[in-house]
Short mmCIF file of C-alpha atoms in Angstrom, two decimals:
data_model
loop_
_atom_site.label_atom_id
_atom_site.label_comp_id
_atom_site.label_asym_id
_atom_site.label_seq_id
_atom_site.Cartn_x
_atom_site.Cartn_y
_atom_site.Cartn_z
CA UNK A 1 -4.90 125.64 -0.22
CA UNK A 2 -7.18 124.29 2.47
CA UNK A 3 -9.42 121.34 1.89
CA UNK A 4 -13.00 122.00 2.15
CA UNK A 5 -15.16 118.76 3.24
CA UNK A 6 -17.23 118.06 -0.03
CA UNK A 7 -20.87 116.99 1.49
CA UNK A 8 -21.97 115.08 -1.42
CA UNK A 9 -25.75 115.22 -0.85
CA UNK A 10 -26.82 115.97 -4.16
CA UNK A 11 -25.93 112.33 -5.23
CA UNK A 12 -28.19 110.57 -2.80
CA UNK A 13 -30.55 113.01 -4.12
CA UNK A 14 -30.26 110.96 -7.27
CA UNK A 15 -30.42 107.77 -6.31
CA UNK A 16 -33.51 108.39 -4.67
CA UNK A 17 -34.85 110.03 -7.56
CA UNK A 18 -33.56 106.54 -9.65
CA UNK A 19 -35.36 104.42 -7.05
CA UNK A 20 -38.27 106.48 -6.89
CA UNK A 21 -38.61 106.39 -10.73
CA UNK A 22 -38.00 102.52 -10.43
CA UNK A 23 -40.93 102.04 -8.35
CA UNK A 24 -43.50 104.74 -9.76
CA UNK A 25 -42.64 102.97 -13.46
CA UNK A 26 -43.31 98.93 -11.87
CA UNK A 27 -46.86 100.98 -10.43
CA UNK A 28 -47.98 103.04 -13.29
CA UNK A 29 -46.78 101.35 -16.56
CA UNK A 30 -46.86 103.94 -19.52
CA UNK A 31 -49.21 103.32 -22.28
CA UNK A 32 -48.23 103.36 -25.74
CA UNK A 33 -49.08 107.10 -26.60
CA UNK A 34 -50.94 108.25 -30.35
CA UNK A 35 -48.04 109.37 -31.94
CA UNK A 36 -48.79 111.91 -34.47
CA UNK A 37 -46.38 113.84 -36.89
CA UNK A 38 -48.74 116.61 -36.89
CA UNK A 39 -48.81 118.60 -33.29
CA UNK A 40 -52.39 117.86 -31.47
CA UNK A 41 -55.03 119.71 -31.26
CA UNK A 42 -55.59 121.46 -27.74
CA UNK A 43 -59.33 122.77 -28.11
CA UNK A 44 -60.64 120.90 -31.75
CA UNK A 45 -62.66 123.88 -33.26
CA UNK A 46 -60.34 126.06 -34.84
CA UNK A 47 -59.21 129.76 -33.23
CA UNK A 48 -60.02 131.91 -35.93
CA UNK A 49 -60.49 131.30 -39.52
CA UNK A 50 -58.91 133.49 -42.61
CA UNK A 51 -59.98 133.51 -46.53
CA UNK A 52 -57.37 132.14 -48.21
CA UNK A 53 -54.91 130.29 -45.80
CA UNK A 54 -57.63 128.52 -43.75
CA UNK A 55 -58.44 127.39 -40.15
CA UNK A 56 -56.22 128.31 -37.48
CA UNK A 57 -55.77 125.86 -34.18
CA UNK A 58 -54.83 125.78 -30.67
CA UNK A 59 -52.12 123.13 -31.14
CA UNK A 60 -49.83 122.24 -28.15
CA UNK A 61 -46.36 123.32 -29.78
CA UNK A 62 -47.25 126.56 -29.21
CA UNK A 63 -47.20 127.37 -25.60
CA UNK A 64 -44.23 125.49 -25.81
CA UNK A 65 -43.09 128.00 -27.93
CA UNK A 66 -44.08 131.03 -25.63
CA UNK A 67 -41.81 129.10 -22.95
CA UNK A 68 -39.30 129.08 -24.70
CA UNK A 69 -38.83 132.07 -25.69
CA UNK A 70 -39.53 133.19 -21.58
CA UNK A 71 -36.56 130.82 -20.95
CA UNK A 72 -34.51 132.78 -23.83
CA UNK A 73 -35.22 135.95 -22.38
CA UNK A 74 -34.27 134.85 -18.71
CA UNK A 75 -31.09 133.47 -20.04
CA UNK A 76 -30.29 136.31 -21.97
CA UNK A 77 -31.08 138.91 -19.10
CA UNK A 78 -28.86 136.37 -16.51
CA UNK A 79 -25.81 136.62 -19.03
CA UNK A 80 -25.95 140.23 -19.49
CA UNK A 81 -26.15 140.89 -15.60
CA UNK A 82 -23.35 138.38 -14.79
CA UNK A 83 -21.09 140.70 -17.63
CA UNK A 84 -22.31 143.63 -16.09
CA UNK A 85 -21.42 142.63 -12.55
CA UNK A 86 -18.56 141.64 -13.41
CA UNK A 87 -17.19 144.58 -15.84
CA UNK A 88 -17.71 146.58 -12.60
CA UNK A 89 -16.07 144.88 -10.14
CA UNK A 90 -12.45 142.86 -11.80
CA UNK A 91 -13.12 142.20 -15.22
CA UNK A 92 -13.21 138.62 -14.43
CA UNK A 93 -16.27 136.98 -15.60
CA UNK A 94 -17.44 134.20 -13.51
CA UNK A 95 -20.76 131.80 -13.52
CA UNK A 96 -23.17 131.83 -16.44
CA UNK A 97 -21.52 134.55 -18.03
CA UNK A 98 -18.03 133.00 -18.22
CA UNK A 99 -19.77 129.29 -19.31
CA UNK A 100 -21.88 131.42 -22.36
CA UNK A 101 -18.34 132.85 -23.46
CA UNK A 102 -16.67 130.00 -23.10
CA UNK A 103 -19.06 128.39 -26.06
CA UNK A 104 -19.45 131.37 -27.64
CA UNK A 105 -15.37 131.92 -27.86
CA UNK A 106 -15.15 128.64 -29.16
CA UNK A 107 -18.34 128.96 -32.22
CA UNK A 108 -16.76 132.51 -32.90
CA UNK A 109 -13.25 131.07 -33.43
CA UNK A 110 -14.90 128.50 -35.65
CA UNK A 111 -16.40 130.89 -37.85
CA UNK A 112 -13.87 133.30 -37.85
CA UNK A 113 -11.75 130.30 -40.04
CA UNK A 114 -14.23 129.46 -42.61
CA UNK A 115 -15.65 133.05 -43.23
CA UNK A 116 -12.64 135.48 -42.88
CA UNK A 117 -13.45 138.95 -42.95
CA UNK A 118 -17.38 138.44 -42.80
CA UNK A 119 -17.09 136.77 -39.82
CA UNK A 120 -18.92 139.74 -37.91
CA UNK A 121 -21.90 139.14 -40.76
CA UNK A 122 -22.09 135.37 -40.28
CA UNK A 123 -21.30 134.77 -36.43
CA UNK A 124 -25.29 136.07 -34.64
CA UNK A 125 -26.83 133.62 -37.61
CA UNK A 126 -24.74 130.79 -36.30
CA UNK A 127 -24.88 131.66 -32.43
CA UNK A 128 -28.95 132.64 -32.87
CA UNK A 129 -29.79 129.75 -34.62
CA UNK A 130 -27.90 127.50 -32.66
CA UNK A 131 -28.77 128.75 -28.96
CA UNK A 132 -32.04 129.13 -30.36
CA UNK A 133 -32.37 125.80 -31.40
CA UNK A 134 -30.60 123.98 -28.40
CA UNK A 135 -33.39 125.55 -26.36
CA UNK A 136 -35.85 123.88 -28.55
CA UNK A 137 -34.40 120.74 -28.47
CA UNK A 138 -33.76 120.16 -24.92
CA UNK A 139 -36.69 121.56 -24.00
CA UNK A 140 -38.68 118.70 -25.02
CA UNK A 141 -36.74 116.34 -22.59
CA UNK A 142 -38.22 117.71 -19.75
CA UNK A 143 -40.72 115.52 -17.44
CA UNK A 144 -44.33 116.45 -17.96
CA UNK A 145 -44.11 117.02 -21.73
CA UNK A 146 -46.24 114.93 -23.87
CA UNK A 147 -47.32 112.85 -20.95
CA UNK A 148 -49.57 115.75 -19.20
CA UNK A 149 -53.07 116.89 -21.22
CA UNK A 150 -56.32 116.80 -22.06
CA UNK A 151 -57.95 113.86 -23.23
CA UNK A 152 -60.28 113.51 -26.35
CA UNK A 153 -62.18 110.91 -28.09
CA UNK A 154 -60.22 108.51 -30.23
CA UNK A 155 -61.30 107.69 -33.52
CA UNK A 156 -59.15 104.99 -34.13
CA UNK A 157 -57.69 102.92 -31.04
CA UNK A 158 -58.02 104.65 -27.40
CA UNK A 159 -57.21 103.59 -23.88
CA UNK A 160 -59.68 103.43 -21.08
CA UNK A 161 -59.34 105.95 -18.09
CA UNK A 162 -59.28 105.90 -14.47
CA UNK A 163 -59.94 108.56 -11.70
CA UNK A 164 -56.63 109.78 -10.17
CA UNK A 165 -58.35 112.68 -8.23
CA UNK A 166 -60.50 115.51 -8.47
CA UNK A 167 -60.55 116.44 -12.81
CA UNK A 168 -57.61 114.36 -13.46
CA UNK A 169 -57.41 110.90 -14.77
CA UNK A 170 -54.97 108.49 -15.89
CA UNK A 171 -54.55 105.80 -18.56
CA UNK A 172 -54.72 102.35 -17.64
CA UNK A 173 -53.71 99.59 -20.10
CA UNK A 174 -56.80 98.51 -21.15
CA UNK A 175 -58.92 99.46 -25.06
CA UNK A 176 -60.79 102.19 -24.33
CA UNK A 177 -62.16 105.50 -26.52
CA UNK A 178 -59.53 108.53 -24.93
CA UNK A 179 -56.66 109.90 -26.51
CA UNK A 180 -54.11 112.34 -24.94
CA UNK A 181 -53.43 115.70 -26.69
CA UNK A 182 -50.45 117.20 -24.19
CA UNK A 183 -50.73 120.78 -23.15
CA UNK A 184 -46.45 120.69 -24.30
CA UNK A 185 -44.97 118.94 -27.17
CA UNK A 186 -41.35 120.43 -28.04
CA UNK A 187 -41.20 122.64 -30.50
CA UNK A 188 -38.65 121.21 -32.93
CA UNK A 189 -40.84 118.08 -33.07
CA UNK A 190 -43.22 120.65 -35.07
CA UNK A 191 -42.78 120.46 -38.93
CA UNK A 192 -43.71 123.89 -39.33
CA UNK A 193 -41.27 125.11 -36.91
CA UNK A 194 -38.38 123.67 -38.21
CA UNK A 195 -39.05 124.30 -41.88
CA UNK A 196 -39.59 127.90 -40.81
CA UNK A 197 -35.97 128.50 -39.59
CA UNK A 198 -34.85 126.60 -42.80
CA UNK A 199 -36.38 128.79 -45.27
CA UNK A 200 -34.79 131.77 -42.41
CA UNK A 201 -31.66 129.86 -42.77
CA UNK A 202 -31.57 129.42 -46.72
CA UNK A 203 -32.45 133.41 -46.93
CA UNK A 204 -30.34 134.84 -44.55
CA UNK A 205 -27.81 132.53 -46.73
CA UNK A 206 -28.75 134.10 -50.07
CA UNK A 207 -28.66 137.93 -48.44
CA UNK A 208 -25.14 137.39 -47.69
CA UNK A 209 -24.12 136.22 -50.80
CA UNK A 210 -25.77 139.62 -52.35
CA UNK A 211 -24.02 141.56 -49.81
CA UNK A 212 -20.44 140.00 -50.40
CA UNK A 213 -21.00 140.05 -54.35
CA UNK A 214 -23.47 141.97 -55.33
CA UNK A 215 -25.08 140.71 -58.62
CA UNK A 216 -21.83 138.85 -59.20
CA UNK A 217 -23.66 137.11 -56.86
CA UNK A 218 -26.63 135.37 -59.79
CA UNK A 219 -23.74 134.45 -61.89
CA UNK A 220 -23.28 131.42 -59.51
CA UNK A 221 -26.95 130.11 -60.53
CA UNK A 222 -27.22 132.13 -64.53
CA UNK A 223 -23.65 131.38 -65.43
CA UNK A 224 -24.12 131.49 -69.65
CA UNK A 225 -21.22 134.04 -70.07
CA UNK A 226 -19.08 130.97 -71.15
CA UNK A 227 -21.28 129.12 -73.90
CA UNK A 228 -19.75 131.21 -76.59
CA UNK A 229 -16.01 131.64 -75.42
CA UNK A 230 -15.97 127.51 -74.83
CA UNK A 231 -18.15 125.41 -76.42
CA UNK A 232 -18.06 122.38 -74.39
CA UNK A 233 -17.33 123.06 -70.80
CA UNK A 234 -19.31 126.33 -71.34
CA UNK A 235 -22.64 124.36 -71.84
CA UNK A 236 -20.95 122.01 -68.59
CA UNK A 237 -21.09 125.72 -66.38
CA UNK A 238 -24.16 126.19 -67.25
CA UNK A 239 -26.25 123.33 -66.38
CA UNK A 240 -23.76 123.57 -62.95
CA UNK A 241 -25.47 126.37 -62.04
CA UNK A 242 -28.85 125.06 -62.79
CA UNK A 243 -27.84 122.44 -60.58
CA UNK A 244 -26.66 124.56 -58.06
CA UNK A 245 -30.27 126.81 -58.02
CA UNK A 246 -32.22 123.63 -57.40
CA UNK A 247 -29.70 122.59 -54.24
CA UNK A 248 -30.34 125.55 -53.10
CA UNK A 249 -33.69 124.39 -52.90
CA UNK A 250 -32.79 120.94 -51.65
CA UNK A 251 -30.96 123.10 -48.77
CA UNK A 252 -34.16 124.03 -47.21
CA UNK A 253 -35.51 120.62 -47.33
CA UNK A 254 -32.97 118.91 -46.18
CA UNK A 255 -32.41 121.41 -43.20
CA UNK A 256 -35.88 120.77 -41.65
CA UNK A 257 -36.25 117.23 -42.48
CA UNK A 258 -33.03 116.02 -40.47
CA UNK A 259 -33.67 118.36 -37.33
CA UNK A 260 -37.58 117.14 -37.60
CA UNK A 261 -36.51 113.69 -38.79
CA UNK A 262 -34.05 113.68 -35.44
CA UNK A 263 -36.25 114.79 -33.16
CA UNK A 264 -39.27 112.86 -34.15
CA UNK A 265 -37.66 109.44 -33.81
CA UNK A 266 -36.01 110.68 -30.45
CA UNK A 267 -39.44 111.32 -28.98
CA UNK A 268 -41.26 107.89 -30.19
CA UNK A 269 -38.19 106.23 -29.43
CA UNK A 270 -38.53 107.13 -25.96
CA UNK A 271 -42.38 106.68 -25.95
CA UNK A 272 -41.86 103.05 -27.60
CA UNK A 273 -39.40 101.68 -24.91
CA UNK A 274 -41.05 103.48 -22.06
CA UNK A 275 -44.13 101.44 -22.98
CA UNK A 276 -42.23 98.46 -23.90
CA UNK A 277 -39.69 98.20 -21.34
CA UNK A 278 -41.56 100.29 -18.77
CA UNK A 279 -40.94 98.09 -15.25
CA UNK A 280 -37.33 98.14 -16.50
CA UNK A 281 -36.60 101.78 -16.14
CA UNK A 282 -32.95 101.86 -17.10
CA UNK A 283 -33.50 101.51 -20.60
CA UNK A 284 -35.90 104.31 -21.30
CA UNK A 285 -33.37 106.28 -18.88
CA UNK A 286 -30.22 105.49 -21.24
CA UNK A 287 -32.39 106.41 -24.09
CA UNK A 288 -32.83 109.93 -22.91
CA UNK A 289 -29.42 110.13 -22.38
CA UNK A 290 -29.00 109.82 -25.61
CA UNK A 291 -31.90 111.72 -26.82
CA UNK A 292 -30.15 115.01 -24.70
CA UNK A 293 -26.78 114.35 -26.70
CA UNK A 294 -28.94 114.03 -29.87
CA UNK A 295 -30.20 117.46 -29.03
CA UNK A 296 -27.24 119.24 -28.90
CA UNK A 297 -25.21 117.72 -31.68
CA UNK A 298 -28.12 119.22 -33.71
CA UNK A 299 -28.49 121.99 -32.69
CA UNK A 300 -24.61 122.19 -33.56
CA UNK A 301 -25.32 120.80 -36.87
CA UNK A 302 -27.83 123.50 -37.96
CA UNK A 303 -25.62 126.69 -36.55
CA UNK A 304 -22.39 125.28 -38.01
CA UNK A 305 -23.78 123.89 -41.80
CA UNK A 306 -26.05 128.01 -41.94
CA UNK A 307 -22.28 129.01 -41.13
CA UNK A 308 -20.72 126.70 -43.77
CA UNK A 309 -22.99 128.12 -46.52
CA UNK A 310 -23.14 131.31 -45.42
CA UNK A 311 -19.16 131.56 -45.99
CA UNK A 312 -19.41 129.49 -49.16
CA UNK A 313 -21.70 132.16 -50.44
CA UNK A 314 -19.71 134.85 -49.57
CA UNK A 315 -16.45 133.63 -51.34
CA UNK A 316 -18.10 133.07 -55.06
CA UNK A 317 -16.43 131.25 -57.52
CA UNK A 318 -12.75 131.34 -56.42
CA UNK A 319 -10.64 130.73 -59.57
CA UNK A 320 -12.66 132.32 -62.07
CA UNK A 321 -13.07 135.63 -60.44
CA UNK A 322 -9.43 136.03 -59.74
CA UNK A 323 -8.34 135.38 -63.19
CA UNK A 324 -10.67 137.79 -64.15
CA UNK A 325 -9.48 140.67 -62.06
CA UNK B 1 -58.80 89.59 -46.14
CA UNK B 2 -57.97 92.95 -47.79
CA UNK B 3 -57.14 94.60 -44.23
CA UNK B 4 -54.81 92.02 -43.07
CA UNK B 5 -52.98 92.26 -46.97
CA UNK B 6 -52.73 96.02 -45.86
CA UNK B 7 -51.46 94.91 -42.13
CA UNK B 8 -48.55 92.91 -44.04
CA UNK B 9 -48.08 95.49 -45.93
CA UNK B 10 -47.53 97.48 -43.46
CA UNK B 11 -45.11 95.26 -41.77
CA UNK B 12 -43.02 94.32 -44.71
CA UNK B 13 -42.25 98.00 -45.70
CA UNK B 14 -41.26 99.04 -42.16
CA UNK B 15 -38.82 96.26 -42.45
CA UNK B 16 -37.74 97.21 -46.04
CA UNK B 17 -37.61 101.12 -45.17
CA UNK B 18 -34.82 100.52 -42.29
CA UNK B 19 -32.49 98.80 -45.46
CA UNK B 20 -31.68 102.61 -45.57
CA UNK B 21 -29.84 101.75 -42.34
CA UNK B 22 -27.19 99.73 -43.63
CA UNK B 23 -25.43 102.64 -45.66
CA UNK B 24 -25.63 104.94 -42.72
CA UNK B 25 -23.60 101.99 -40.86
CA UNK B 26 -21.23 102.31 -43.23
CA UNK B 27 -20.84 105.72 -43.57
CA UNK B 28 -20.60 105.86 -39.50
CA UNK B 29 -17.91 103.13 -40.01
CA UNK B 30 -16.04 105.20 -42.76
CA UNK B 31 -15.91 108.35 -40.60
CA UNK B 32 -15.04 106.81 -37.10
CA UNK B 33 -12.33 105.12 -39.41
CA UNK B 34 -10.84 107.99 -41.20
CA UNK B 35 -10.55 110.09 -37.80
CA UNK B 36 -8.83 107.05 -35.80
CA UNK B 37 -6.31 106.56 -38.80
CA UNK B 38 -5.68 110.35 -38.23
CA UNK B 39 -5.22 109.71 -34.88
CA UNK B 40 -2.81 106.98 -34.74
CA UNK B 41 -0.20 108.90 -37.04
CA UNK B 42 -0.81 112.09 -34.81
CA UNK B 43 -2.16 112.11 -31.79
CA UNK B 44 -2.06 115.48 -30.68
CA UNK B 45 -5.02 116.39 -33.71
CA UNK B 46 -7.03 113.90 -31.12
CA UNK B 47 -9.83 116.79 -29.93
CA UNK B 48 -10.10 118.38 -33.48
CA UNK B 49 -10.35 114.85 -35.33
CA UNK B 50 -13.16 114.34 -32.66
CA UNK B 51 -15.17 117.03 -32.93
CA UNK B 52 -14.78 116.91 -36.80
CA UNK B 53 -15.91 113.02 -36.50
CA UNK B 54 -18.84 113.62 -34.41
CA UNK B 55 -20.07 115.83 -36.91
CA UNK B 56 -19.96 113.84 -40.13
CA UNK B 57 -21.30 111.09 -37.39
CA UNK B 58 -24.23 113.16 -37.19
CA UNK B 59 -24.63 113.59 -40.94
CA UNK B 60 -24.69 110.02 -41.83
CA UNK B 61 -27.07 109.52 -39.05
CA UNK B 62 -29.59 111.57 -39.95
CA UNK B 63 -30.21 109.06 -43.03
CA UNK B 64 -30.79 106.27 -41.14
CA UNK B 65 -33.23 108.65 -38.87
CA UNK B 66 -34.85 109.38 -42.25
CA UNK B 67 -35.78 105.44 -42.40
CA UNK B 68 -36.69 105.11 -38.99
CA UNK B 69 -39.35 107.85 -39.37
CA UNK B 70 -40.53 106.25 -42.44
CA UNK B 71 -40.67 102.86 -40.55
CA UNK B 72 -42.56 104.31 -37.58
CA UNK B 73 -45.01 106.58 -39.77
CA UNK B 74 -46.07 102.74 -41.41
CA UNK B 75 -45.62 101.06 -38.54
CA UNK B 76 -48.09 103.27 -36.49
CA UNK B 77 -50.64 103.81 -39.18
CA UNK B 78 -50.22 107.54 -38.98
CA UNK B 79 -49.93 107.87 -43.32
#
């Protein structure tokens, strides 16, 4: 096999990005941003209003949303051509395709050994949920989010402004009445998003118990057919499945609070050191290092513990309903 | 007066709400222990062990994220 001289160019490309970054961070330190929980506001009066549920807003998690579900689509239409192209030609697929079943080989083999036979049922909730929410995640890492918006008037502490050019200004260090609202803030750093596909997650979870069981299904949460066969551990089943309604409960909020929870402190860790340790751009660099493997184990987390339940639901009680039969 | 009791305040339960962090230490500990003693009596279960590890990592993380939003929520005044 012939060697091929390896031009390495990409690497300088780096370093000059590194030094670049270096210098730009000594010239423009970053300010410590407003960090909110709640995503900001883009235009303050509200969109449209409706009776019951209230004011809608503009808020910036939402064209972050739209552009992320562009990116899906892309990804999704790059994948299926790269099969295509390759069904036609060898049968060997190469490039996206072959990295997306790579991963997708190695989630489906996954499944396949906690759910069994309803693998087929549990395997798109596991792969949607977590492409879906690696998307989300990593999105957010990009440059220009949360650091490019419009500005409003602070109520509580501001920064003063300067003129960069034209409409556009930039924060200098100083007290001053302006606040940023970014145009994108990642979506999973959105409460609402996250405890959206939770309560998705924890339903989907609960329809595939049904389907596997069928009403068998309730006697997991309403179990009183033992209080008058055995007295004690009767009563003991039943409060167990009491228990086990309200943790079904629990699942929800535990779900969104640890992918919000993660996320959160990932961005105003960043924000903190950038502002802290900005001349000393290393450190906010090794940060978002970290931040990206964050984002992915996550997004792993989510897929694999929807898959977890979802084949815990499906098996039932195990012991009980074999000595039964 | 009464604002700078509330600025303590403030302070002192940032501090107190990252306490939470010690028992996701150990819990890190516990894991990355149970997976190396798997390890060193077989080390061919090295990439499942790891995988496995990383994951209950993640787990007892996420308490000690739980704290650090708490501490940055007082810290920043945003509750």
């Amino acid at each position: 096999m012939e060697q091929v001289k390896r031009r390495p160019w990409r690497r300088w490309v780096l370093l000059g990005l590194l030094i670049v970054g270096y210098i730009l961070g000594g010239r423009f330190v970053p300010v410590q941003p407003e960090i909110t929980v709640a995503p900001e506001k883009l235009i303050e009066e509200p969109l449209f209003t409706l009776p019951v549920i209230g004011d809608f807003y503009l808020v910036n998690t939402m064209p972050t949303l739209i552009l992320t579900v562009i990116l899906l689509l892309i990804f999704a239409y790059a994948v299926n051509r790269s099969l295509k192209k390759s069904a036609q030609t060898d049968l060997v697929p190469r490039g996206i395709g072959n990295a997306t079943e790579a991963i997708l080989e190695v989630i489906y083999n996954m499944t396949e050994g906690a759910a069994g036979k309803w693998v087929r049922t549990v395997f798109p909730w596991f792969a949607t949920i977590m492409i879906y929410v690696l998307f989300a995640n990593l999105l957010k890492l990009l440059p220009g989010f949360e650091s490019i918006g419009v500005l409003h008037h602070a109520h509580g502490e501001g920064h003063a402004r300067e003129l960069l050019a034209g409409n556009w200004y930039l924060f200098t260090a100083e007290e001053g009445e302006y606040i940023l609202a970014p145009f994108f803030r990642g979506i999973s750093v959105d409460l609402n998003f996250t405890f959206t596909l939770a309560l998705i997650a924890v339903v989907a979870i609960q329809v595939v118990g049904f389907r596997a069981q069928g009403w068998g299904y309730l006697t997991k949460f309403f179990n009183f057919g033992g209080v008058f066969k055995k007295p004690v551990f009767g009563v003991i089943d039943m409060f167990m499945g009491i228990l086990e309604l309200i943790s079904e409960f629990a699942k929800i909020l535990s779900f969104a609070f640890r992918l919000f929870g993660n996320m959160f402190a990932g961005i105003v860790l960043v924000s903190v050191f950038g502002a802290l340790l900005g001349k000393i751009s290393i450190v906010p660099a090794a940060i978002y290092m970290f931040e990206l493997f964050v984002g992915i184990i996550q997004a792993f987390v989510f897929g694999i513990l929807t898959m977890v339940f979802m084949s815990m639901a499906t098996q039932g009680h195990g012991g009980e309903e074999h000595a039964g039969h | 007066m009464e604002g700078s009791i509330m600025e303590a305040g403030r302070y002192v339960g940032a501090g107190l709400a990252m306490l939470g962090a010690a028992g996701a230490g150990i819990g890190v500990g516990l894991s990355a222990l149970g997976a190396l003693t798997g390890m060193a009596r077989n080390p061919d279960t090295y990439g499942n062990l790891l995988s496995s590890m990383i994951l209950g990592i993640a787990f007892s993380e996420a308490i000690a994220i739980y704290c650090l939003v708490i501490s940055f929520l007082m810290l920043f005044k945003v509750v």
